[in-house]
mmCIF file of C-alpha atoms in Angstrom:
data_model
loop_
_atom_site.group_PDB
_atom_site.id
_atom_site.type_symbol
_atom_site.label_atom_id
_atom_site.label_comp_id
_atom_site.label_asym_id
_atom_site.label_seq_id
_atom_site.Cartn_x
_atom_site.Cartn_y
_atom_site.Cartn_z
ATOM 1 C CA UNK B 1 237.823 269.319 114.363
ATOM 2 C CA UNK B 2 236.401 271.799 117.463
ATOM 3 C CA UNK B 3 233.695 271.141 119.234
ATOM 4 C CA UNK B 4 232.547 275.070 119.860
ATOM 5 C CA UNK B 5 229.744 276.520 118.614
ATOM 6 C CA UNK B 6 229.773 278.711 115.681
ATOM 7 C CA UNK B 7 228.519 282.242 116.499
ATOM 8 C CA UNK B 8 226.933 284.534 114.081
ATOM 9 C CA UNK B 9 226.161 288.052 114.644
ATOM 10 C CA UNK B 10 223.299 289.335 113.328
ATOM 11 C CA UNK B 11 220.736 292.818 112.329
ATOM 12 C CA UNK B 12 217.212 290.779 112.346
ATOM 13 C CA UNK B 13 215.371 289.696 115.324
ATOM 14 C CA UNK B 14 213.792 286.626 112.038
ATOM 15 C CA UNK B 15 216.238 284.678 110.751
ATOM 16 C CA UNK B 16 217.032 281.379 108.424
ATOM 17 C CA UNK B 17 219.364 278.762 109.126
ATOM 18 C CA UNK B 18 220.369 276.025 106.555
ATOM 19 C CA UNK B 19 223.463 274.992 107.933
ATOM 20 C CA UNK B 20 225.756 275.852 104.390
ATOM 21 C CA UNK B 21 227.169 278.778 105.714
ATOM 22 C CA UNK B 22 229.279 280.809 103.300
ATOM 23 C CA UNK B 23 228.614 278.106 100.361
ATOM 24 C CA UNK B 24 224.811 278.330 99.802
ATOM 25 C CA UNK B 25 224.976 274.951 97.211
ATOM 26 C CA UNK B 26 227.085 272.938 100.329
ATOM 27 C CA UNK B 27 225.152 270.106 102.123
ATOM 28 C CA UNK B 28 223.685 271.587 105.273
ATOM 29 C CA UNK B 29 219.942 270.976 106.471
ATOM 30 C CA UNK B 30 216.524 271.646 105.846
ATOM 31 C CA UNK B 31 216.035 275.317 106.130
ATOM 32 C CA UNK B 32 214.388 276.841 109.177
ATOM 33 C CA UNK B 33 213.586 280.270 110.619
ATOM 34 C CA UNK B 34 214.456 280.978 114.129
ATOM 35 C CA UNK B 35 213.349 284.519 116.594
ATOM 36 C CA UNK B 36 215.581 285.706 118.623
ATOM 37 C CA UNK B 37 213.840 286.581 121.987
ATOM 38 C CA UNK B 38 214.899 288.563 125.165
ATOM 39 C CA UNK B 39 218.142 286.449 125.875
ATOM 40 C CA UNK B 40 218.788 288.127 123.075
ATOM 41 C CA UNK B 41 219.534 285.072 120.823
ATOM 42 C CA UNK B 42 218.915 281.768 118.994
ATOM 43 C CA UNK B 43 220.538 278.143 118.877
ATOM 44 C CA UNK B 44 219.491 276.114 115.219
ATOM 45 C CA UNK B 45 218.250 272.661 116.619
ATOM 46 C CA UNK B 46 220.278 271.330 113.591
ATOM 47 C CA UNK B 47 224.015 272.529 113.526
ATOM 48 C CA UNK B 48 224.026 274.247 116.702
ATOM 49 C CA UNK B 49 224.753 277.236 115.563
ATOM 50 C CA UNK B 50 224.209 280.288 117.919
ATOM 51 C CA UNK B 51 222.665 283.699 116.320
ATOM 52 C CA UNK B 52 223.523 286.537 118.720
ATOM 53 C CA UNK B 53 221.635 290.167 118.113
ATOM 54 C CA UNK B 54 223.898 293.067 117.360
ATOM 55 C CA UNK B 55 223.566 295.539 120.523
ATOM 56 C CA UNK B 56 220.846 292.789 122.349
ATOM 57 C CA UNK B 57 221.406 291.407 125.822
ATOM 58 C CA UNK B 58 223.866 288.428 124.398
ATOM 59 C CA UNK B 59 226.155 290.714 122.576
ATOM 60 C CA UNK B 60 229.695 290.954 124.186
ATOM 61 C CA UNK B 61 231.330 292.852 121.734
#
């Protein structure tokens, strides 16, 4: 088991976090919605996981 962050790239400046992932019925956490703001993304305060805009300041690729 890693300890890096899990990076999603996303469309939406709004978006929900429930720590499943791809399995929508696996254990995760209470569901939350996070805005991405001018750094260009957002970090869930649950699973850590880090939501990068598409084309925003944070995107590298």
């Amino acid at each position: 088991m890693t300890n890096e962050t899990e990076t999603i790239i996303v469309k939406d400046k709004r978006i929900s976090c429930d720590g499943s992932g791809d399995v929508p019925a696996a254990l995760g956490h209470p569901k939350i919605w996070l805005e991405i703001d001018a750094k260009g993304y957002a970090e869930c305060g649950y699973c850590d996981r880090r939501f990068i805009l598409k084309g925003g300041p944070a995107d590298k690729g």
